[in-house]
Tab-separated table of C-alpha atoms and ligand atoms in Angstrom:
chain	number	residue	atom	x	y	z
J	1	MET	CA	-91.349	11.635	-52.985
J	2	ILE	CA	-90.294	11.906	-56.566
J	3	HIS	CA	-87.652	14.381	-55.591
J	4	ILE	CA	-86.315	12.152	-52.840
J	5	LYS	CA	-86.243	9.240	-55.228
J	6	LYS	CA	-84.382	11.415	-57.704
J	7	ILE	CA	-81.935	12.519	-55.100
J	8	ALA	CA	-81.544	8.933	-53.976
J	9	ARG	CA	-80.949	7.905	-57.568
J	10	HIS	CA	-78.371	10.604	-57.890
J	11	GLY	CA	-76.686	9.162	-54.897
J	12	TYR	CA	-77.081	12.120	-52.542
J	13	PHE	CA	-79.182	10.277	-50.092
J	14	ASP	CA	-78.007	6.679	-50.300
J	15	GLY	CA	-76.833	4.741	-47.318
J	16	SER	CA	-73.118	5.102	-47.917
J	17	SER	CA	-73.111	8.892	-48.300
J	18	ILE	CA	-75.206	9.261	-45.145
J	19	ALA	CA	-72.711	7.078	-43.315
J	20	VAL	CA	-69.799	9.170	-44.613
J	21	TRP	CA	-71.584	12.370	-43.625
J	22	TYR	CA	-72.351	10.907	-40.195
J	23	ILE	CA	-68.741	9.903	-39.621
J	24	LYS	CA	-67.517	13.298	-40.776
J	25	CYS	CA	-69.924	14.936	-38.361
J	26	LEU	CA	-68.808	12.745	-35.497
J	27	SER	CA	-65.147	13.305	-36.150
J	28	THR	CA	-65.732	17.050	-36.405
J	29	ILE	CA	-67.587	17.016	-33.108
J	30	SER	CA	-64.990	14.878	-31.414
J	31	PHE	CA	-62.242	17.062	-32.885
J	32	LEU	CA	-63.929	20.139	-31.449
J	33	LEU	CA	-64.457	18.327	-28.173
J	34	ARG	CA	-60.835	17.298	-28.054
J	35	ILE	CA	-59.692	20.862	-28.643
J	36	HIS	CA	-62.048	21.984	-25.954
J	37	MET	CA	-60.856	19.286	-23.573
J	38	SER	CA	-57.232	19.940	-24.220
J	39	ASN	CA	-57.873	23.637	-23.748
J	40	THR	CA	-59.530	22.893	-20.471
J	41	LYS	CA	-56.655	20.684	-19.432
J	42	PHE	CA	-54.230	23.325	-20.607
J	43	SER	CA	-55.938	26.039	-18.633
J	44	VAL	CA	-56.119	23.811	-15.569
J	45	LEU	CA	-52.406	23.110	-15.989
J	46	LEU	CA	-51.691	26.801	-16.487
J	47	ARG	CA	-53.700	27.672	-13.446
J	48	ALA	CA	-51.885	25.009	-11.426
J	49	LEU	CA	-48.537	26.329	-12.639
J	50	MET	CA	-49.535	29.871	-11.762
J	51	VAL	CA	-50.646	28.818	-8.296
J	52	ALA	CA	-47.413	26.893	-7.836
J	53	GLY	CA	-45.431	29.895	-9.045
J	54	LEU	CA	-47.247	32.194	-6.693
J	55	ALA	CA	-46.721	29.768	-3.829
J	56	LEU	CA	-43.019	29.548	-4.624
J	57	GLY	CA	-42.810	33.321	-4.849
J	58	ALA	CA	-44.614	33.647	-1.566
J	59	MET	CA	-42.306	31.094	0.000
J	60	SER	CA	-39.158	32.857	-1.153
J	61	ALA	CA	-40.589	36.191	-0.043
J	62	GLN	CA	-41.937	34.642	3.141
J	63	ALA	CA	-40.956	36.288	6.390
J	64	VAL	CA	-38.169	34.532	8.210
J	65	ASP	CA	-39.053	32.272	11.069
J	66	GLU	CA	-37.937	34.767	13.688
J	67	ALA	CA	-38.653	32.586	16.681
J	68	ALA	CA	-36.618	29.736	15.201
J	69	ALA	CA	-33.762	32.095	14.341
J	70	LYS	CA	-33.684	33.557	17.834
J	71	ALA	CA	-33.677	30.097	19.369
J	72	ALA	CA	-30.855	29.075	17.036
J	73	PHE	CA	-28.764	32.152	17.932
J	74	LYS	CA	-29.198	31.275	21.570
J	75	ASP	CA	-28.374	27.642	20.977
J	76	SER	CA	-25.202	28.515	19.029
J	77	LYS	CA	-24.247	31.188	21.593
J	78	CYS	CA	-24.225	33.928	18.948
J	79	THR	CA	-26.024	36.139	21.459
J	80	LYS	CA	-22.788	36.396	23.426
J	81	CYS	CA	-21.290	38.590	20.692
J	82	HIS	CA	-24.235	39.761	18.589
J	83	SER	CA	-27.582	41.411	19.037
J	84	ASP	CA	-30.128	42.876	16.646
J	85	ASP	CA	-29.102	46.488	17.019
J	86	LYS	CA	-26.328	46.796	19.584
J	87	ASP	CA	-22.669	46.157	18.798
J	88	LYS	CA	-21.069	43.746	21.228
J	89	SER	CA	-17.774	42.011	20.400
J	90	GLY	CA	-19.363	41.403	17.030
J	91	PRO	CA	-21.333	43.812	14.870
J	92	SER	CA	-25.082	44.147	15.333
J	93	TYR	CA	-27.190	42.237	12.829
J	94	LYS	CA	-28.494	45.602	11.687
J	95	LYS	CA	-24.973	46.617	10.697
J	96	VAL	CA	-24.440	43.326	8.904
J	97	ALA	CA	-27.728	43.784	7.047
J	98	GLU	CA	-26.643	47.283	5.986
J	99	LYS	CA	-23.274	45.996	4.823
J	100	TYR	CA	-24.923	43.413	2.571
J	101	LYS	CA	-27.876	45.491	1.416
J	102	GLY	CA	-28.677	44.889	-2.240
J	103	GLN	CA	-26.144	42.089	-2.664
J	104	ALA	CA	-27.698	39.084	-4.315
J	105	ASP	CA	-25.214	36.647	-2.791
J	106	ALA	CA	-25.517	38.035	0.725
J	107	GLU	CA	-27.307	34.983	2.087
J	108	ALA	CA	-24.719	32.655	0.551
J	109	LYS	CA	-21.901	34.738	2.032
J	110	LEU	CA	-23.420	34.656	5.495
J	111	PHE	CA	-24.063	30.942	5.111
J	112	THR	CA	-20.348	30.442	4.404
J	113	HIS	CA	-19.431	32.721	7.281
J	114	LEU	CA	-21.595	30.689	9.632
J	115	THR	CA	-20.565	27.227	8.496
J	116	THR	CA	-16.840	27.380	7.728
J	117	GLY	CA	-15.444	28.999	10.885
J	118	PRO	CA	-13.451	31.838	9.308
J	119	THR	CA	-10.717	33.514	11.320
J	120	ILE	CA	-11.883	36.899	12.571
J	121	LYS	CA	-10.641	39.444	15.024
J	122	VAL	CA	-12.479	39.511	18.327
J	123	ASP	CA	-11.399	42.495	20.386
J	124	GLY	CA	-8.101	42.617	18.479
J	125	GLU	CA	-7.345	38.917	18.850
J	126	ASP	CA	-7.474	36.358	16.059
J	127	GLU	CA	-10.256	33.929	16.731
J	128	VAL	CA	-12.116	31.309	14.772
J	129	HIS	CA	-15.664	32.533	14.307
J	130	ALA	CA	-18.266	30.314	15.897
J	131	LYS	CA	-20.008	27.826	13.621
J	132	ALA	CA	-23.773	27.799	13.724
J	133	LYS	CA	-25.365	24.641	15.014
J	134	GLY	CA	-28.308	23.150	13.212
J	135	ASP	CA	-29.054	21.986	9.698
J	136	GLU	CA	-28.800	23.884	6.438
J	137	ALA	CA	-32.361	25.192	6.643
J	138	SER	CA	-31.780	26.508	10.132
J	139	VAL	CA	-28.546	28.294	9.176
J	140	LYS	CA	-30.206	29.772	6.083
J	141	ASN	CA	-33.014	31.003	8.284
J	142	MET	CA	-30.443	32.606	10.598
J	143	ALA	CA	-28.807	34.312	7.620
J	144	GLN	CA	-32.199	35.550	6.380
J	145	TYR	CA	-33.043	36.822	9.841
J	146	ILE	CA	-29.788	38.790	10.009
J	147	LEU	CA	-30.270	40.233	6.519
J	148	SER	CA	-33.830	41.287	7.296
J	149	ARG	CA	-32.839	43.487	10.234
M	201	HEC	C1	-16.836	35.396	20.241
M	201	HEC	C2	-17.750	36.332	19.664
M	201	HEC	C3	-18.619	35.875	18.500
M	201	HEC	C4	-19.483	34.821	18.463
M	201	HEC	C5	-19.776	33.798	19.551
M	201	HEC	C6	-20.133	34.897	17.190
M	201	HEC	N1	-19.672	35.943	16.467
M	201	HEC	FE1	-20.326	36.558	14.678
M	201	HEC	N2	-18.832	37.895	14.611
M	201	HEC	C7	-18.002	38.220	15.622
M	201	HEC	C8	-17.101	39.247	15.202
M	201	HEC	C9	-15.994	39.917	16.028
M	201	HEC	C10	-17.440	39.535	13.858
M	201	HEC	C11	-16.783	40.568	12.939
M	201	HEC	C12	-15.818	39.859	12.093
M	201	HEC	C13	-15.192	40.735	11.092
M	201	HEC	O1	-15.816	41.691	10.660
M	201	HEC	O2	-14.062	40.470	10.734
M	201	HEC	C14	-18.543	38.673	13.539
M	201	HEC	C15	-19.189	38.689	12.317
M	201	HEC	C16	-20.389	38.084	12.101
M	201	HEC	C17	-21.200	38.284	10.951
M	201	HEC	C18	-20.888	39.204	9.788
M	201	HEC	C19	-20.074	38.481	8.781
M	201	HEC	C20	-19.721	39.355	7.620
M	201	HEC	O3	-19.518	38.783	6.554
M	201	HEC	O4	-19.678	40.575	7.751
M	201	HEC	C21	-22.307	37.533	11.122
M	201	HEC	C22	-23.457	37.391	10.158
M	201	HEC	C23	-22.176	36.844	12.350
M	201	HEC	N3	-21.003	37.188	12.919
M	201	HEC	C24	-23.109	35.989	12.856
M	201	HEC	C25	-22.882	35.168	13.948
M	201	HEC	C26	-23.720	34.091	14.332
M	201	HEC	C27	-25.019	33.717	13.639
M	201	HEC	C28	-23.152	33.500	15.379
M	201	HEC	C29	-23.575	32.236	16.086
M	201	HEC	C30	-23.461	31.055	15.298
M	201	HEC	C31	-21.954	34.267	15.704
M	201	HEC	N4	-21.836	35.264	14.777
M	201	HEC	C32	-21.127	34.018	16.778
M	201	HEC	C33	-18.002	37.662	16.874
M	201	HEC	C34	-18.725	36.561	17.236
């Protein structure tokens, strides 16, 4: 008791210092909590970003929609002059894929070829190359199909 009184007299144990100590404790705890929370949020965010990145990667590496491409070739009458592996009036898609192998802009080039109607030679005669029907996504899918042969 005497000791406590002494300590109290010395001001170690008076109300105000306890309050200060209490507040310091609380702020330390909340500081630690905040770090923890922000770390949790950060890791959740990181995980979400990683998942999104993986999904994007998977999407870009995703197999072409072959059925849709085949239907589009039919619809645009490409089949009249092209097939997967036999040359008709036009080169086989396999040949086209070989020609563009390893070229980063191959898809863009085919997209242009299929949307701008370039003049080509069909059996020795100048002819405007057929334009692909369908929207951008469909034509891109056609290009990806051809390049994946
Ligand atoms: C009348 C016949 C004919 C039709 C129809 C036709 N093509 Fe072609 N296509 C050709 C010929 C011929 C070439 C070769 C042109 C050249 O090399 O100069 C060619 C070239 C291509 C190429 C290669 C282009 C390159 O840069 O090497 C692709 C890809 C292609 N055609 C896709 C298609 C698609 C898809 C369709 C349908 C929208 C289509 N073609 C319709 C005759 C045709």
